[in-house]
Amino acid sequence: MANTTYNGSLVKLWLQIEGSWLEAVCSTELTLDQTASEIDSSSKCGISVLSGKKEASFSTTLQMLREAADTGTVGAREIRKFYETGDSIPWKISDAYTGGTIEDLSGSAIITAESFSWPNEDVATADFTFKISGDVTDAL
C-alpha cells in the first residue's frame, strides 16, 4: 500500500452526552497531547532514563453558534456546562462515533480550561482544554 496522507477535517471530536454520541460542531482545530515524565535511573552501571507517569489532554477550537447546536451535534454553549459542573465526559477522536477507519481514539476527560474570543472582523470562537482521565484507548 502506498503512503497515503489524509485531511485532518475527516477526524472529528465526539462527546457522549446523556448516552448519545454527538459531534462537537464547527470545530476548526483539534489537538491531542500525550507526555510521560522522565525518571533518571542512572547509576554506576550507566546512564539510563525510564518512562514515568503518563499524562494526556486534548484541545479544540469551536466556532460559536447563536443558538443551541442542531440535533445530533453539540456546540460550545452546551460544552461550557461541563466546565462549570466539572463532570467527566466520555470522548472520541474519530472519523465516526461508531468506530473509525482513520483514527479511533477514546477515553474520559474533564474540561480544565475554556477561553472565548469575539474579534471585530472574524467569527467568535471558544477554546476548550480537556484533561484525560486514565489512558487513551486506540481501537485501530
XYZ file of N, CA and C in Angstrom:
420
model
N 0.843 -1.175 0.000
C 0.000 0.000 0.000
C 0.890 1.241 0.000
N 0.514 2.233 -0.765
C 1.268 3.476 -0.847
C 1.088 4.293 0.427
N 2.049 5.134 0.697
C 1.916 6.063 1.824
C 0.848 7.080 1.459
N -0.258 7.054 2.185
C -1.399 7.908 1.858
C -1.686 8.855 3.011
N -1.658 10.131 2.737
C -1.998 11.129 3.757
C -3.511 11.322 3.789
N -3.995 11.990 4.810
C -5.418 12.307 4.866
C -5.603 13.693 5.448
N -6.741 14.277 5.143
C -7.079 15.620 5.588
C -7.590 15.571 7.026
N -7.082 16.440 7.874
C -7.496 16.488 9.272
C -8.974 16.772 9.464
N -9.632 17.365 8.460
C -11.063 17.658 8.590
C -11.911 16.388 8.630
N -11.335 15.247 8.266
C -12.067 13.980 8.321
C -12.213 13.461 9.749
N -11.360 13.924 10.651
C -11.359 13.459 12.036
C -12.118 14.461 12.889
N -13.044 13.956 13.683
C -13.931 14.826 14.460
C -13.858 14.498 15.950
N -14.315 15.434 16.761
C -14.454 15.220 18.198
C -15.898 14.847 18.473
N -16.079 13.723 19.168
C -17.395 13.246 19.575
C -17.449 13.223 21.095
N -18.544 13.687 21.676
C -18.742 13.660 23.125
C -20.014 12.870 23.426
N -19.947 12.031 24.458
C -21.133 11.262 24.847
C -21.885 12.050 25.915
N -23.058 12.517 25.543
C -23.876 13.326 26.437
C -25.227 12.653 26.594
N -25.561 12.332 27.849
C -26.819 11.658 28.177
C -27.006 10.404 27.323
N -25.934 9.626 27.152
C -25.997 8.345 26.451
C -25.901 8.405 24.940
N -25.847 9.598 24.358
C -25.770 9.727 22.899
C -24.442 10.339 22.486
N -23.850 9.828 21.403
C -22.620 10.395 20.857
C -22.979 11.555 19.941
N -22.441 12.738 20.258
C -22.728 13.944 19.489
C -21.421 14.544 18.970
N -21.443 14.985 17.717
C -20.266 15.639 17.141
C -20.150 17.060 17.672
N -18.945 17.433 18.117
C -18.683 18.824 18.501
C -18.640 19.632 17.206
N -19.649 20.436 16.992
C -19.885 21.063 15.700
C -19.052 22.332 15.507
N -18.708 22.602 14.254
C -17.967 23.794 13.823
C -16.569 23.850 14.428
N -15.929 22.700 14.520
C -14.559 22.629 15.033
C -13.588 23.120 13.962
N -12.662 23.971 14.362
C -11.639 24.453 13.431
C -10.260 23.913 13.785
N -10.119 23.358 14.968
C -8.823 22.856 15.436
C -9.066 21.747 16.451
N -8.260 20.689 16.383
C -8.347 19.584 17.333
C -6.942 19.028 17.511
N -6.453 19.036 18.759
C -5.080 18.622 19.037
C -5.049 17.721 20.260
N -4.374 16.564 20.145
C -4.183 15.641 21.250
C -2.714 15.690 21.663
N -2.456 15.843 22.966
C -1.091 15.870 23.504
C -0.951 14.768 24.543
N 0.121 13.977 24.421
C 0.426 12.937 25.399
C 1.891 13.082 25.801
N 2.149 13.018 27.096
C 3.516 13.134 27.593
C 3.752 12.094 28.685
N 5.011 11.804 28.904
C 5.415 10.943 30.014
C 6.584 11.615 30.707
N 6.562 11.637 32.022
C 7.694 12.200 32.751
C 8.897 11.276 32.601
N 10.061 11.817 32.841
C 11.290 11.036 32.739
C 11.825 10.716 34.125
N 12.222 9.475 34.307
C 12.833 9.050 35.559
C 14.288 8.741 35.258
N 15.164 9.498 35.882
C 16.601 9.278 35.690
C 17.016 8.096 36.566
N 17.351 6.997 35.930
C 17.753 5.812 36.686
C 19.237 5.500 36.455
N 19.987 6.574 36.225
C 21.431 6.409 36.012
C 22.113 5.927 37.284
N 23.143 5.141 37.107
C 23.898 4.608 38.236
C 25.333 4.360 37.776
N 26.086 3.708 38.600
C 27.445 3.354 38.223
C 27.453 2.349 37.072
N 26.318 1.747 36.829
C 26.202 0.788 35.718
C 25.998 1.496 34.375
N 25.678 2.784 34.397
C 25.490 3.521 33.154
C 24.361 4.531 33.253
N 24.208 5.269 32.172
C 23.172 6.291 32.092
C 21.900 5.635 31.558
N 20.800 5.889 32.235
C 19.537 5.289 31.831
C 18.380 6.215 32.194
N 17.393 6.252 31.334
C 16.181 7.037 31.579
C 14.978 6.126 31.369
N 14.054 6.149 32.331
C 12.827 5.364 32.246
C 11.637 6.283 32.011
N 10.585 5.741 31.415
C 9.345 6.481 31.236
C 8.571 6.473 32.545
N 8.109 7.641 32.961
C 7.362 7.761 34.211
C 5.873 7.931 33.969
N 5.245 8.719 34.809
C 3.803 8.950 34.756
C 3.400 9.554 33.410
N 2.354 8.976 32.821
C 1.841 9.469 31.547
C 0.655 10.390 31.781
N 0.612 11.463 31.010
C -0.500 12.403 31.066
C -0.941 12.721 29.651
N -2.213 13.008 29.497
C -2.741 13.328 28.171
C -3.833 14.386 28.292
N -3.943 15.180 27.251
C -5.004 16.175 27.165
C -5.276 16.443 25.685
N -6.418 17.022 25.421
C -6.678 17.484 24.059
C -7.374 18.829 24.135
N -7.238 19.574 23.060
C -7.872 20.885 22.992
C -8.593 21.016 21.659
N -9.614 21.836 21.657
C -10.372 22.075 20.439
C -10.803 23.532 20.401
N -10.913 24.048 19.199
C -11.463 25.375 18.964
C -12.754 25.195 18.187
N -13.827 25.773 18.703
C -15.140 25.690 18.058
C -15.625 27.085 17.713
N -16.255 27.224 16.560
C -16.903 28.489 16.242
C -18.170 28.589 17.083
N -18.447 29.782 17.580
C -19.640 29.990 18.406
C -20.890 30.035 17.523
N -21.972 29.470 18.038
C -23.264 29.480 17.355
C -24.205 30.434 18.087
N -25.120 31.049 17.374
C -26.077 31.968 18.001
C -27.001 31.248 18.970
N -27.467 30.062 18.573
C -28.392 29.291 19.404
C -27.747 27.956 19.768
N -28.528 27.074 20.360
C -28.058 25.732 20.665
C -27.752 24.997 19.360
N -26.867 24.029 19.419
C -26.488 23.249 18.242
C -27.666 22.415 17.746
N -27.643 22.093 16.461
C -28.677 21.253 15.859
C -28.693 19.871 16.504
N -29.810 19.178 16.365
C -29.948 17.816 16.873
C -28.831 16.939 16.309
N -28.235 16.111 17.148
C -27.159 15.219 16.730
C -25.774 15.824 16.847
N -25.721 17.088 17.257
C -24.439 17.761 17.451
C -24.449 18.477 18.799
N -23.275 18.922 19.216
C -23.148 19.692 20.444
C -22.229 20.878 20.161
N -22.613 22.036 20.652
C -21.842 23.247 20.422
C -21.176 23.757 21.684
N -20.466 24.860 21.533
C -19.711 25.452 22.635
C -20.597 25.807 23.828
N -21.814 26.277 23.569
C -22.710 26.656 24.671
C -23.032 25.461 25.572
N -23.256 24.303 24.939
C -23.582 23.105 25.708
C -22.337 22.522 26.389
N -21.211 22.562 25.702
C -19.964 22.036 26.270
C -19.540 22.849 27.480
N -19.779 24.135 27.454
C -19.403 25.032 28.554
C -19.988 24.575 29.890
N -21.147 23.959 29.863
C -21.797 23.499 31.098
C -20.946 22.451 31.818
N -20.195 21.647 31.049
C -19.344 20.626 31.667
C -18.150 21.254 32.387
N -17.698 22.398 31.911
C -16.632 23.110 32.619
C -17.173 23.617 33.956
N -18.371 24.162 33.928
C -18.981 24.718 35.139
C -19.252 23.648 36.188
N -19.686 22.451 35.760
C -20.023 21.392 36.716
C -18.822 20.530 37.099
N -17.807 20.488 36.243
C -16.637 19.644 36.498
C -16.882 18.174 36.215
N -17.993 17.865 35.546
C -18.329 16.474 35.234
C -17.399 15.897 34.176
N -17.139 14.613 34.287
C -16.328 13.885 33.319
C -17.164 13.569 32.077
N -16.527 13.600 30.906
C -17.210 13.364 29.641
C -16.494 12.256 28.869
N -17.210 11.196 28.463
C -16.617 10.240 27.529
C -16.413 10.932 26.177
N -15.287 10.682 25.529
C -14.964 11.342 24.263
C -14.374 10.351 23.265
N -14.431 10.740 22.001
C -13.790 10.007 20.911
C -13.198 11.026 19.947
N -12.030 10.734 19.442
C -11.462 11.467 18.323
C -11.415 10.442 17.198
N -12.351 10.603 16.249
C -12.567 9.556 15.256
C -13.276 10.126 14.040
N -13.224 9.379 12.944
C -13.968 9.812 11.765
C -15.445 9.432 11.871
N -15.812 8.538 12.787
C -17.219 8.193 13.031
C -17.355 7.676 14.458
N -18.417 8.033 15.153
C -18.576 7.600 16.548
C -18.792 6.101 16.655
N -19.208 5.467 15.582
C -19.446 4.025 15.601
C -18.156 3.230 15.414
N -17.053 3.905 15.228
C -15.761 3.251 15.020
C -15.096 3.853 13.805
N -13.880 4.266 13.971
C -13.206 4.943 12.885
C -12.385 4.021 12.016
N -12.083 4.488 10.831
C -11.176 3.784 9.933
C -9.869 4.543 9.755
N -9.874 5.834 10.094
C -8.664 6.665 10.009
C -8.051 6.822 11.392
N -8.865 7.239 12.351
C -8.476 7.367 13.759
C -9.634 6.846 14.597
N -9.315 6.257 15.734
C -10.365 5.780 16.638
C -9.816 5.791 18.065
N -9.665 6.991 18.607
C -9.136 7.205 19.954
C -10.287 7.526 20.888
N -10.206 7.090 22.146
C -11.290 7.379 23.081
C -10.783 7.386 24.516
N -11.635 7.891 25.398
C -11.329 7.948 26.814
C -12.371 8.765 27.545
N -11.975 9.269 28.698
C -12.841 10.104 29.526
C -12.027 11.320 29.952
N -12.672 12.483 30.065
C -11.930 13.707 30.385
C -12.811 14.711 31.111
N -12.135 15.656 31.758
C -12.821 16.821 32.321
C -12.254 18.070 31.633
N -13.064 19.099 31.561
C -12.603 20.354 30.961
C -11.859 21.139 32.031
N -10.606 21.474 31.752
C -9.781 22.200 32.723
C -9.556 23.658 32.342
N -9.904 24.027 31.115
C -9.743 25.427 30.707
C -10.707 25.734 29.565
N -11.183 26.965 29.568
C -12.005 27.454 28.466
C -11.639 28.912 28.206
N -11.747 29.291 26.942
C -11.407 30.654 26.549
C -12.315 31.051 25.391
N -12.824 32.277 25.424
C -13.737 32.748 24.391
C -13.156 33.994 23.741
N -13.409 34.136 22.433
C -12.888 35.273 21.688
C -13.976 35.826 20.783
N -14.148 37.161 20.796
C -15.136 37.839 19.967
C -14.465 38.947 19.169
N -13.679 38.579 18.142
C -12.992 39.605 17.357
C -13.971 40.428 16.523
N -13.588 41.670 16.208
C -14.469 42.556 15.443
C -14.760 42.052 14.040
N -13.766 41.546 13.358
C -13.927 41.180 11.953
C -13.727 39.696 11.703
N -14.146 38.855 12.628
C -13.977 37.420 12.459
C -15.055 36.682 13.254
N -15.086 35.383 13.107
C -16.067 34.549 13.798
C -15.708 34.423 15.283
N -16.691 34.485 16.147
C -16.473 34.261 17.573
C -16.116 32.788 17.789
N -15.165 32.524 18.702
C -14.710 31.150 18.933
C -14.634 30.832 20.422
N -14.646 29.534 20.702
C -14.469 29.019 22.059
C -13.371 27.967 22.015
N -12.413 28.059 22.940
C -11.336 27.085 23.066
C -11.543 26.307 24.357
N -11.460 24.976 24.270
C -11.600 24.123 25.440
C -10.387 23.210 25.553
N -9.913 23.022 26.787
C -8.855 22.055 27.066
C -9.439 20.970 27.949
N -9.262 19.723 27.527
C -9.768 18.549 28.228
C -8.604 17.775 28.819
N -8.611 17.527 30.120
C -7.610 16.697 30.787
C -8.141 15.271 30.808
N -7.380 14.358 30.208
C -7.829 12.984 30.071
C -7.572 12.214 31.371
N -8.602 11.492 31.804
C -8.510 10.636 32.984
C -8.132 9.230 32.501
N -7.023 8.702 32.986
C -6.606 7.355 32.572
C -5.906 7.376 31.230
N -5.959 6.242 30.550
C -5.257 6.075 29.292
C -6.135 6.442 28.097
N -5.467 6.761 26.998
C -6.138 6.944 25.718
C -6.224 5.563 25.080
N -7.420 5.162 24.669
C -7.616 3.882 24.013
C -7.590 4.078 22.506
N -6.747 3.313 21.817
C -6.675 3.365 20.359
C -7.266 2.065 19.827
N -8.455 2.129 19.208
C -9.165 0.938 18.766
C -8.731 0.440 17.378
N -7.822 1.131 16.741
C -7.357 0.664 15.410
C -6.232 -0.336 15.566
